[in-house]
mmCIF file of C-alpha atoms in Angstrom:
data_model
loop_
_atom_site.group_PDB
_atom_site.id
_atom_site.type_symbol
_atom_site.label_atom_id
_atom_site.label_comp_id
_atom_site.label_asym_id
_atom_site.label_seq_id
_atom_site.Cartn_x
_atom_site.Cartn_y
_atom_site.Cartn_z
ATOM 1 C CA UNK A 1 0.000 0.000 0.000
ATOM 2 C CA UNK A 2 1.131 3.664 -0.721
ATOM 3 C CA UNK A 3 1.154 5.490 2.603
ATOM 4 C CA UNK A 4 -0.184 8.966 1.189
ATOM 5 C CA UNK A 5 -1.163 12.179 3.080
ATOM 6 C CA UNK A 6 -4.585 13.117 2.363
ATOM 7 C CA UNK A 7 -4.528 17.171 3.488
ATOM 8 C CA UNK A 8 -1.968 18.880 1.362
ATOM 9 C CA UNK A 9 -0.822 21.712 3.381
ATOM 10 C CA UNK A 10 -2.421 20.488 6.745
ATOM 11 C CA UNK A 11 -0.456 20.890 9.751
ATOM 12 C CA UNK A 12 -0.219 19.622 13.376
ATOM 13 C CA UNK A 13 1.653 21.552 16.374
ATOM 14 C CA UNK A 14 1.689 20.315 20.084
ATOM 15 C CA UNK A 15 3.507 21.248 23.408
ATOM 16 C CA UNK A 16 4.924 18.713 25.313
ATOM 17 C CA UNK A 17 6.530 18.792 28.984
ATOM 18 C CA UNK A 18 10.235 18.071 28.755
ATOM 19 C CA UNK A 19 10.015 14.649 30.067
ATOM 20 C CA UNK A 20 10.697 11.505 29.189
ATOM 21 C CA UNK A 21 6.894 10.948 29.610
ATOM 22 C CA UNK A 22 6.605 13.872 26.939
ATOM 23 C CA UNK A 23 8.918 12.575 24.698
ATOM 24 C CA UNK A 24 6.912 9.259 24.487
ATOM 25 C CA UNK A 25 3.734 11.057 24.363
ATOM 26 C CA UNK A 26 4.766 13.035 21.015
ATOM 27 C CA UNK A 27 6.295 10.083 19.267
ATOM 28 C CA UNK A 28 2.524 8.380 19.806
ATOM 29 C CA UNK A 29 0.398 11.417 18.702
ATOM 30 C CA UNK A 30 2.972 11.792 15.216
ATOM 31 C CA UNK A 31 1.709 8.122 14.146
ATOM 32 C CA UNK A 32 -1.589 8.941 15.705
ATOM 33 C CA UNK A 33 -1.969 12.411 13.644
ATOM 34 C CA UNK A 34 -0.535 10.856 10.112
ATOM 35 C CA UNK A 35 -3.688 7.942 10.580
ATOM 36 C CA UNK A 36 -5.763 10.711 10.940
ATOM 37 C CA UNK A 37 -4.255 12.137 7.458
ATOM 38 C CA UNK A 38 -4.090 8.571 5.874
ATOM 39 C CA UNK A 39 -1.216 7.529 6.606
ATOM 40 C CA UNK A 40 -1.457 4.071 8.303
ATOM 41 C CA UNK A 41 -0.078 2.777 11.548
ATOM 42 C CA UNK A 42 2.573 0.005 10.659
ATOM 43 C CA UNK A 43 3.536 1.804 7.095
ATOM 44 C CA UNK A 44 7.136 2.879 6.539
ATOM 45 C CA UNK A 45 6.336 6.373 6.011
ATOM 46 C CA UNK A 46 4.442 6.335 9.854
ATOM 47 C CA UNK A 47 6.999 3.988 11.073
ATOM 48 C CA UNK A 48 9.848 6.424 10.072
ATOM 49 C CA UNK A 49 8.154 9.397 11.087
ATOM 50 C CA UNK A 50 7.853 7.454 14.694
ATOM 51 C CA UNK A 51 12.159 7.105 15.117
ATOM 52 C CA UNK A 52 12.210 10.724 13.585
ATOM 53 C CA UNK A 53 9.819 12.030 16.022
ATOM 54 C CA UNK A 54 11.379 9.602 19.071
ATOM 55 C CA UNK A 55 14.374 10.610 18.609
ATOM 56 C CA UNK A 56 14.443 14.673 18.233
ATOM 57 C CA UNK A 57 12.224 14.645 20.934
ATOM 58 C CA UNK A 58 14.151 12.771 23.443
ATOM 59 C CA UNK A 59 17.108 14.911 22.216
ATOM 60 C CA UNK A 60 15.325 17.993 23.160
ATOM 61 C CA UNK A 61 14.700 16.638 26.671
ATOM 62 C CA UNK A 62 18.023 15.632 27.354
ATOM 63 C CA UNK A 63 20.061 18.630 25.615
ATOM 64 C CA UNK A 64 17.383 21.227 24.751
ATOM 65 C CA UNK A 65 15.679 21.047 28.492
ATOM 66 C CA UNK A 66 15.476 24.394 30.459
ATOM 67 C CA UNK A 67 14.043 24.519 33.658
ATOM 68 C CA UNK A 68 10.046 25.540 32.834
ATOM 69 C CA UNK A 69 9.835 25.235 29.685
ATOM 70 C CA UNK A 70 8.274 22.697 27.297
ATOM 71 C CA UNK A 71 9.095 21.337 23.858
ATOM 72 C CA UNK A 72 7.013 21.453 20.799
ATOM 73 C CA UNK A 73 6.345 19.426 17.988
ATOM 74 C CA UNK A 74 5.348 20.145 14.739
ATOM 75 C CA UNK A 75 4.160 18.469 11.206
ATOM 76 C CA UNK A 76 3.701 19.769 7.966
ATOM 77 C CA UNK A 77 2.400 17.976 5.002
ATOM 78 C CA UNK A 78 4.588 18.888 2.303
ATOM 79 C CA UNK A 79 2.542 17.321 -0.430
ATOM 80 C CA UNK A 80 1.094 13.991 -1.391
ATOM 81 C CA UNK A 81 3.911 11.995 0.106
ATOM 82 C CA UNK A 82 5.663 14.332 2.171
ATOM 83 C CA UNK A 83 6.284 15.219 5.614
ATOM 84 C CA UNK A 84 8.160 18.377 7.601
ATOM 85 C CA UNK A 85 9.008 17.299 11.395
ATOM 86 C CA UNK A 86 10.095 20.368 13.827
ATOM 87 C CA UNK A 87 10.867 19.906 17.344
ATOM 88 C CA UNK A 88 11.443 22.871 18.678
ATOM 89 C CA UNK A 89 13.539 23.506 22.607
ATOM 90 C CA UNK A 90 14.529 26.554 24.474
ATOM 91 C CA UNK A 91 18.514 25.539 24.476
ATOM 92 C CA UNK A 92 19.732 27.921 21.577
ATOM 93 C CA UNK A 93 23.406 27.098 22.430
ATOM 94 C CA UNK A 94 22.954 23.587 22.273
ATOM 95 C CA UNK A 95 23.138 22.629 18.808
ATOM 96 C CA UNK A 96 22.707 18.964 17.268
ATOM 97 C CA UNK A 97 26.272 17.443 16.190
ATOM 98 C CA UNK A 98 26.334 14.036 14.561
ATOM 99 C CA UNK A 99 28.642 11.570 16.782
ATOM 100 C CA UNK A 100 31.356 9.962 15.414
ATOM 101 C CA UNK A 101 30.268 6.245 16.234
ATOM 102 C CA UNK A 102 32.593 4.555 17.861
ATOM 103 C CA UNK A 103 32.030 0.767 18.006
ATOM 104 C CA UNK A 104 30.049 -0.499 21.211
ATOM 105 C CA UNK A 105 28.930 3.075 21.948
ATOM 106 C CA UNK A 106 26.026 2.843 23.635
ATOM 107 C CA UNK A 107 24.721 6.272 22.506
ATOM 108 C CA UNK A 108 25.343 9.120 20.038
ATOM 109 C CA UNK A 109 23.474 7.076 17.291
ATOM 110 C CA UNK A 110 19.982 9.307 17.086
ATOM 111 C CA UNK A 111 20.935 11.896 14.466
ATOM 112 C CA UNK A 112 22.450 8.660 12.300
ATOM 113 C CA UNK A 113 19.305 7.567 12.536
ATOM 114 C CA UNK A 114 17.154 10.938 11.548
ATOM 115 C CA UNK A 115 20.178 11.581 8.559
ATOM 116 C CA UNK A 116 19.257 8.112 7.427
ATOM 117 C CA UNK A 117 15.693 8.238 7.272
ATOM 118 C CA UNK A 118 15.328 11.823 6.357
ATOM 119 C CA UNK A 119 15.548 13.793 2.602
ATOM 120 C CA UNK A 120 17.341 16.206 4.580
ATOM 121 C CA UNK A 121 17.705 17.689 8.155
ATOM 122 C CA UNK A 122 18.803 20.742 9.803
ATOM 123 C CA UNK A 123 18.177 23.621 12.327
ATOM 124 C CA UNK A 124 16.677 26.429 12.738
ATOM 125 C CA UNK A 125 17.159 29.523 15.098
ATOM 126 C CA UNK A 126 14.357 31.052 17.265
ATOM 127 C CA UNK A 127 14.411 34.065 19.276
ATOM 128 C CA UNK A 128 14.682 31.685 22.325
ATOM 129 C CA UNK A 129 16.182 28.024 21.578
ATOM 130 C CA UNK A 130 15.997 26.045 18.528
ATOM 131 C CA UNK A 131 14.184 23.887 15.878
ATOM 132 C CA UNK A 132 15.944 20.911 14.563
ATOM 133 C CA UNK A 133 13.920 19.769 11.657
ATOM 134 C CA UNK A 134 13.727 16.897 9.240
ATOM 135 C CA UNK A 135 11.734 15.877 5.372
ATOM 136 C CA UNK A 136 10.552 12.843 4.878
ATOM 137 C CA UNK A 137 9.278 11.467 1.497
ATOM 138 C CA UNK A 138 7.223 8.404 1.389
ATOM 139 C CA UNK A 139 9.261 5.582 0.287
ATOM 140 C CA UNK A 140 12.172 7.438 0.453
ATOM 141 C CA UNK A 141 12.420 9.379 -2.573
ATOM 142 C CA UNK A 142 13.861 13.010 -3.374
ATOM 143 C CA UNK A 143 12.005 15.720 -3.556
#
C-alpha cells in the first residue's frame, strides 16, 4: 500500500513537557496524527516518522531542556507523500552534532538515525532556543 497524506498543506503543532513521559507522548500522537491524514499505523512512512519524532524529541529533553519550559512538535504535510518534522527547545546554544560512532557506543546514534531516514535535516534559530527539523518522502524518494 502507498502510505499517502490526504490534506496537502495540513499541519499539526503540540507542546509537550520536557520529560521523558513527553517525549513518548509526542512520538505516539505523530503516528496517531498521520492515521488521521491517511497515513497508516505500521507503514514505513508512519513507522519512520515514529524514530524521527522519538528521537528529536528525546534529544530535546536531554540537551534542549530548560528549567520551565516545554518542547514542541510540529508536522507539515509537504505534499502527497511528504512530511516536515520540527521539534522545537529553548537551548539555543545547544546545537545537534552528529557523533562519530565509535564501536560499542552505547549512545550518540539518534541523528544517524534521523540523517538516514530523512531527505534532509537541519536547524533552525528562534528568538529563544531552537528547531531541529527533518523531510521525509514516502518511500524514500527526493524531492
Amino acid at each position: 500500500m502507498n502510505a499517502e497524506i490526504t490534506l496537502v498543506g495540513a499541519e499539526f503543532v503540540q507542546r509537550f513537557t520536557a520529560t521523558r513521559r513527553g517525549a513518548r507522548l509526542a512520538r505516539r500522537l505523530a503516528v496517531h496524527q498521520l492515521d488521521e491524514w491517511g497515513v497508516p499505523y505500521g507503514s514505513e512512512l508512519s513507522d519512520d516518522v515514529a524514530v524521527i519524532v522519538a528521537e528529536l524529541a528525546a534529544n530535546a529533553v536531554v540537551h534542549g531542556h530548560a528549567p520551565g519550559r516545554d518542547f514542541e512538535l510540529r508536522l507539515k504535510a509537504l505534499g502527497a507523500d511528504g512530511l516536515r518534522i520540527e521539534v522545537s527547545d529553548a537551548r539555543g546554544e545547544r546545537r545537534p552534532e552528529l557523533c562519530a560512532r565509535g564501536a560499542g557506543a552505547e549512545a550518540g546514534h539518534g541523528l544517524h538515525l534521523v540523517e538516514a531516514l530523512a531527505v534532509k535535516w537541519g536547524v533552525a534559530e528562534r528568538v529563544v532556543g531552537k528547531t531541529v527539523w527533518a523531510e521525509i518522502r514516502a518511500g524514500g524518494s527526493a524531492p
